[in-house]
Short mmCIF file of C-alpha atoms in Angstrom, two decimals:
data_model
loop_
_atom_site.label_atom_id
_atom_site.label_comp_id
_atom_site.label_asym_id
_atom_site.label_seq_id
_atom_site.Cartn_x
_atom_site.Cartn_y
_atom_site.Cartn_z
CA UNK A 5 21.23 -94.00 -36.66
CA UNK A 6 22.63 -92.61 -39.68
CA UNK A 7 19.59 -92.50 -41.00
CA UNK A 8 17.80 -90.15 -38.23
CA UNK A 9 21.04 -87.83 -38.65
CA UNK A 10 20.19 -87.50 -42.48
CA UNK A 11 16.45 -86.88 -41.78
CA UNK A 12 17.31 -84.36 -38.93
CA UNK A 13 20.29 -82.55 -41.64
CA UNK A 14 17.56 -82.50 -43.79
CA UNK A 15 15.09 -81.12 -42.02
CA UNK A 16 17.31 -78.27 -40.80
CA UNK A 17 18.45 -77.42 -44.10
CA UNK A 18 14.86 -76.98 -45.31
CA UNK A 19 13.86 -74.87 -42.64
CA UNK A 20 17.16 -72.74 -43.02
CA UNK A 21 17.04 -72.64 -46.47
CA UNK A 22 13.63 -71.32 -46.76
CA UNK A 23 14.00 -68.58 -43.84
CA UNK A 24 17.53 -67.60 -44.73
CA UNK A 25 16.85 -67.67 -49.14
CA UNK A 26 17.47 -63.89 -50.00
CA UNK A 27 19.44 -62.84 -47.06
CA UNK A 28 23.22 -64.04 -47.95
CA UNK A 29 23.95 -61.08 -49.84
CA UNK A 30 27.44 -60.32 -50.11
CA UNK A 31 30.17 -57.68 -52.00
CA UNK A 32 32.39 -60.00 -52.67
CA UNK A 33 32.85 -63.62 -53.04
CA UNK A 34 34.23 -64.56 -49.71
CA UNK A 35 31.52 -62.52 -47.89
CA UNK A 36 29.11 -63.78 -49.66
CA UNK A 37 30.22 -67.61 -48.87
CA UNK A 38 30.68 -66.05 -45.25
CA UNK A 39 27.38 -65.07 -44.99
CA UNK A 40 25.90 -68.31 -46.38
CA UNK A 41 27.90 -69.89 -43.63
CA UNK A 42 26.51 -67.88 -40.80
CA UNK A 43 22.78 -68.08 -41.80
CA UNK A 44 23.79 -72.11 -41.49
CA UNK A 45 22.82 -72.97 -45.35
CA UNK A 46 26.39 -73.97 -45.45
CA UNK A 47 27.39 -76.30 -42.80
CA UNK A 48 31.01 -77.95 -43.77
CA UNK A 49 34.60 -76.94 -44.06
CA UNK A 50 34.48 -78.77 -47.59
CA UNK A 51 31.66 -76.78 -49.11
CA UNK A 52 32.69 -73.54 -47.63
CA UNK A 53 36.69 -74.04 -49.17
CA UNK A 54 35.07 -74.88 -52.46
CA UNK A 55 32.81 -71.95 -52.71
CA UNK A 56 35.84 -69.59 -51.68
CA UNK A 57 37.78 -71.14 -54.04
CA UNK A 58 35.33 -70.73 -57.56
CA UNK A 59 34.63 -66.81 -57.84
CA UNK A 60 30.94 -66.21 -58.80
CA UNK A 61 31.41 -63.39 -60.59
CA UNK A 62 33.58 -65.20 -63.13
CA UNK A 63 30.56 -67.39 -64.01
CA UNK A 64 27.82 -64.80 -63.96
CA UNK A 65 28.42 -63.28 -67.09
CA UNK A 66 30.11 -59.99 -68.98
CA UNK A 67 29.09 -56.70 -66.29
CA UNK A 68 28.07 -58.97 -63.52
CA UNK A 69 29.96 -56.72 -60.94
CA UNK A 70 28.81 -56.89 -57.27
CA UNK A 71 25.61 -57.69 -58.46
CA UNK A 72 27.37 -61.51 -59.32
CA UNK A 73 27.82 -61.92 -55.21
CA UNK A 74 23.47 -60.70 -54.88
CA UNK A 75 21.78 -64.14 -53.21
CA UNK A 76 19.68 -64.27 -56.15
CA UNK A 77 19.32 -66.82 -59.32
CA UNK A 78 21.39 -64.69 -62.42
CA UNK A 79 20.35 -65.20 -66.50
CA UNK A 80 23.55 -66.89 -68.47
CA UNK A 81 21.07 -66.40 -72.15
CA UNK A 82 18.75 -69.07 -73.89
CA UNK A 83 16.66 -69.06 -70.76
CA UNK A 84 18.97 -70.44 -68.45
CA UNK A 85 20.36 -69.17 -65.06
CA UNK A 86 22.84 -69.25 -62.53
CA UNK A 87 21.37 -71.01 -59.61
CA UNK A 88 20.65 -68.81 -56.49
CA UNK A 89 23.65 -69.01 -54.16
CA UNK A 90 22.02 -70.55 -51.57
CA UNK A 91 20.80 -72.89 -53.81
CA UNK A 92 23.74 -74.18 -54.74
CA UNK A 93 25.34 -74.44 -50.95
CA UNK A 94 22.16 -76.80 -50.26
CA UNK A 95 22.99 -79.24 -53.49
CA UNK A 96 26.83 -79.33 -52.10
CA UNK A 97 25.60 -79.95 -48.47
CA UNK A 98 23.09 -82.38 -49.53
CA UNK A 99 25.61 -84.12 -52.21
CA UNK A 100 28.75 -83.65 -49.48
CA UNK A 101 29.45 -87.03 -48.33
CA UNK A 102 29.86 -88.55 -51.77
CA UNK A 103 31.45 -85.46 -52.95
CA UNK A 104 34.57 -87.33 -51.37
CA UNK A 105 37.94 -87.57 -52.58
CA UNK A 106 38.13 -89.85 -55.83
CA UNK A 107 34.53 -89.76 -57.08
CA UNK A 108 32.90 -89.57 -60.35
CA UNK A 109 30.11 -86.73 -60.15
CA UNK A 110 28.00 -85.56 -62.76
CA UNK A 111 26.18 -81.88 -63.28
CA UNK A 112 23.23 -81.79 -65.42
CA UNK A 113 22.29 -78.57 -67.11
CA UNK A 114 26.09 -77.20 -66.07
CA UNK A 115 25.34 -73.97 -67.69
CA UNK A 116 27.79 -71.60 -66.11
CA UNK A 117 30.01 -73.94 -65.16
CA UNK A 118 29.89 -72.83 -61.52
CA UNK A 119 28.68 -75.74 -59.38
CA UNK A 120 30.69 -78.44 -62.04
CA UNK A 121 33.94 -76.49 -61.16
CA UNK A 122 32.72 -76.77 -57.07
CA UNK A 123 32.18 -79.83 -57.79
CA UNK A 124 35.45 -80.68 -59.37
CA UNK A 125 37.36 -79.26 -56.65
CA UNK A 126 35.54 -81.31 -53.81
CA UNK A 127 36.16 -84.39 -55.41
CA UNK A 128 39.81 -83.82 -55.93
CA UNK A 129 42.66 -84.43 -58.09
CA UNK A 130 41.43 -87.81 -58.76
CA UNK A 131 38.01 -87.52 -58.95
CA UNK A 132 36.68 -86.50 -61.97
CA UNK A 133 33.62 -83.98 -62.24
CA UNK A 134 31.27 -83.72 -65.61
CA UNK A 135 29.28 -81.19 -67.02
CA UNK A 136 26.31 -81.72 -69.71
CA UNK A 137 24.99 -79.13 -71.31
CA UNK A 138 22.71 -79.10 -74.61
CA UNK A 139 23.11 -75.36 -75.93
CA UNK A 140 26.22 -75.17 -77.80
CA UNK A 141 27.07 -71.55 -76.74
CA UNK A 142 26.87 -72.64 -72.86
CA UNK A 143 29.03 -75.04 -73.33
CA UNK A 144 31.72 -72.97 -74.75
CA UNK A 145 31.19 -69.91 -72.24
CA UNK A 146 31.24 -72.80 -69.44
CA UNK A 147 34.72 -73.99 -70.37
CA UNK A 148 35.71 -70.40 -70.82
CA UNK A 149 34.65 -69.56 -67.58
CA UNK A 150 36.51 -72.52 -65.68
CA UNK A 151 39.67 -71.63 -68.05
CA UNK A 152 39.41 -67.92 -66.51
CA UNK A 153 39.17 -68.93 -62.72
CA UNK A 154 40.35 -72.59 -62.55
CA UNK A 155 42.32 -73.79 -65.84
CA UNK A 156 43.74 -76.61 -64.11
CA UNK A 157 40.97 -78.33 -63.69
CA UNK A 158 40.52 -78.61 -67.47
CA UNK A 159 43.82 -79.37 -68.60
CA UNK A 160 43.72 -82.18 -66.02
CA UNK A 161 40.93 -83.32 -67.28
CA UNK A 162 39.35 -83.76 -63.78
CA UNK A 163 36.92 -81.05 -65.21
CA UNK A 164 34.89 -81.80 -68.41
CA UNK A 165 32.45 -79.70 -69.94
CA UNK A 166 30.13 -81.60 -73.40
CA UNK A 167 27.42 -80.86 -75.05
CA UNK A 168 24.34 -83.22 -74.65
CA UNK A 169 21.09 -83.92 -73.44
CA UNK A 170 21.49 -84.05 -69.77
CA UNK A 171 18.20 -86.24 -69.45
CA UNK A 172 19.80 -89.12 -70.76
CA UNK A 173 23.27 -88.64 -68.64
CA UNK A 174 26.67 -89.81 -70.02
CA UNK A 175 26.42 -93.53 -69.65
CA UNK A 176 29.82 -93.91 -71.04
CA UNK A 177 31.01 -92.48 -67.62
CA UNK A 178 28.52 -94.15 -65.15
CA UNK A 179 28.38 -95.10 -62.78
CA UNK A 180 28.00 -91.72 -60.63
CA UNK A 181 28.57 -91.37 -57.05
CA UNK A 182 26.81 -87.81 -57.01
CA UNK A 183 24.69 -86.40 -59.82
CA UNK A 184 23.50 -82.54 -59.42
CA UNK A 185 20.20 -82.00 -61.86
CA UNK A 186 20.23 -77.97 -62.15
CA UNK A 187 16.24 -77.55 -64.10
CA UNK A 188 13.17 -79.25 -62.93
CA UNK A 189 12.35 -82.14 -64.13
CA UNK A 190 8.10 -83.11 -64.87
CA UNK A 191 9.22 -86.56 -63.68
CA UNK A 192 11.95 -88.34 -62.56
CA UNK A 193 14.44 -89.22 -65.44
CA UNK A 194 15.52 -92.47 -65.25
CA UNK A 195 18.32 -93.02 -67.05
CA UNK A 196 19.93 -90.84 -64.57
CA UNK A 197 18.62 -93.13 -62.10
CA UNK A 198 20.15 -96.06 -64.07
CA UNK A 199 23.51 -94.03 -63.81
CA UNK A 200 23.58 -93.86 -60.12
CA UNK A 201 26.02 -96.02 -58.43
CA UNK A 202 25.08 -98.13 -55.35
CA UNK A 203 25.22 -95.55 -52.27
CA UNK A 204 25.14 -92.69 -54.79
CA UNK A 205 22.98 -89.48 -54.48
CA UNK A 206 20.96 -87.40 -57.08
CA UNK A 207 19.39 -84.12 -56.20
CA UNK A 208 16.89 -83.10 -58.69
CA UNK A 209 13.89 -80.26 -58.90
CA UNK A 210 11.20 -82.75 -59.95
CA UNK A 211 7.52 -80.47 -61.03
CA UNK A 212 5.52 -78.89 -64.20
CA UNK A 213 7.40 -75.28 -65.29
CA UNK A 214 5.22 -72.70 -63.26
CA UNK A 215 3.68 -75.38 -60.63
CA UNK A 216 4.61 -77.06 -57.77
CA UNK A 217 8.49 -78.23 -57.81
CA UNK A 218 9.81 -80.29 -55.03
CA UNK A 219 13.87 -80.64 -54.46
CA UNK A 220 14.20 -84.53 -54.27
CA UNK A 221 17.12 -86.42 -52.78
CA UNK A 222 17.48 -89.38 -54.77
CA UNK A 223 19.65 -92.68 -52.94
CA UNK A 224 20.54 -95.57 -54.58
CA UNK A 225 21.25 -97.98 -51.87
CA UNK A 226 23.97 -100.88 -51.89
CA UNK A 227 21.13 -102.86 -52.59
CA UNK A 228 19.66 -100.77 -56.04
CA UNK A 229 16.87 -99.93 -54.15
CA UNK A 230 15.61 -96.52 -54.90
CA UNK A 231 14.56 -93.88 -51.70
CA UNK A 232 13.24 -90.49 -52.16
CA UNK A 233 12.96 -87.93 -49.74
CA UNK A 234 10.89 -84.42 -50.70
CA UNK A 235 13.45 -82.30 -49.07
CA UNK A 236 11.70 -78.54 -50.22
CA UNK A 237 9.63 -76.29 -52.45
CA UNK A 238 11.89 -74.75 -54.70
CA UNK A 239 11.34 -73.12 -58.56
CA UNK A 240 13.34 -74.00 -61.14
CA UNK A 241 13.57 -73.64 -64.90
CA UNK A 242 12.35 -76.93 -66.79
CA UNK A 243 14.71 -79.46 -67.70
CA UNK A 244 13.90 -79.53 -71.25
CA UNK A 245 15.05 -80.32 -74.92
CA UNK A 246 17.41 -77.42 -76.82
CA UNK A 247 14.75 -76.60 -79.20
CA UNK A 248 11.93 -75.52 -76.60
CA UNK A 249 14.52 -74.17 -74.23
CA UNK A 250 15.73 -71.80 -76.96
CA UNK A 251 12.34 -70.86 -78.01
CA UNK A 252 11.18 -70.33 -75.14
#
């Protein structure tokens, strides 16, 4: 049964996701998150409070303006963006139910910060949300960015921001009851895999850079058996080493 409800959620979403991408525009942050609600990308209290709560514009960079609340991926530099809006309502709804109270979560490719600190704030005070990012600037804007919107999420240190190479995780921290991949990966990484915890959830872009990307939901059962579900065609930039990414 909960199984059919998943597939049917899923389904939806897809359907939604692609008719509605575009369309959430807003002026400000709270109509923007309105509007995301009302074209039904975002379906729960939980991801609408945490999308309120982290302002956009804070995360989109020096000038952003209105244009920071535009449904509409955003560069950050070093050919990286901030994800599309509705983008990142469907990784929250997708990642919600073990975005609960008390878990461990990890964000690869965190650039802005944005979806780490969403993250953060869904899990709770004691949960603990990570970031890993491998460009050395990033990083540094990130944390400045959470330290100008939410600063107690870093000084509790239920909020961390590192540098590294996202394709290998942060083993030190597994296991992960939600993992958030934010670049497309050519194939499935699997340390990250490895870094799931039984019941966990991993939503990745899996595809070649300018070909056909799929969004993947990724479940570790309580078993360690892995099941993957091809939830959407989506384009992403490539989850890649620092070097290519910043000559790129």
């Amino acid at each position: 049964m909960f199984g059919k409800r998943v597939l049917s959620l899923l389904g939806r979403l897809q359907s939604t996701t692609r008719t509605m991408a575009w369309r959430s525009h807003g002026s400000n942050n709270q109509e923007l998150v309105d509007n995301l609600r009302q074209h039904h990308i975002i379906k729960s209290v939980e991801v609408e409070r945490a999308m309120k709560a982290v302002d956009r514009a804070k995360y989109s960079g020096a000038g952003a303006g209105e244009s920071a609340y535009l449904d509409m991926p955003r560069p950050i530099g070093y050919a990286a963006t901030i994800s599309a809006p509705h983008m990142h309502a469907a990784a929250l709804e997708i990642l919600r139910e073990r975005l609960h109270p008390g878990a461990k979560v990890l964000d690869v490719g965190s650039g802005s910060g944005y979806l780490t600190a969403c993250m953060a704030l869904m899990v709770g005070p004691t949960g603990k949300a990570i970031g890993i990012e491998h460009i050395p600037d990033l990083v540094s804007k990130s944390v400045q960015n959470v330290r100008n919107d939410h600063p107690e999420l870093l000084d509790s240190g239920r909020l961390v921001l590192q540098m590294g190479d996202g394709r290998l995780g942060v083993p030190e921290e597994a296991p992960f009851d939600a993992i958030h991949v934010g670049a497309a990966a050519a194939e499935l990484p699997s340390a990250l895999i490895e870094q799931l915890a039984p019941g966990g959830i991993m939503v990745i872009p899996v595809g070649p850079q300018h070909g056909a990307q799929s969004l993947m939901r990724i479940e570790k059962t309580a078993e360690g058996q892995v099941k993957m579900s091809d939830l959407m065609g989506v384009m992403y930039v490539p989850l890649t080493n620092a070097e290519d990414q910043i000559g790129a």
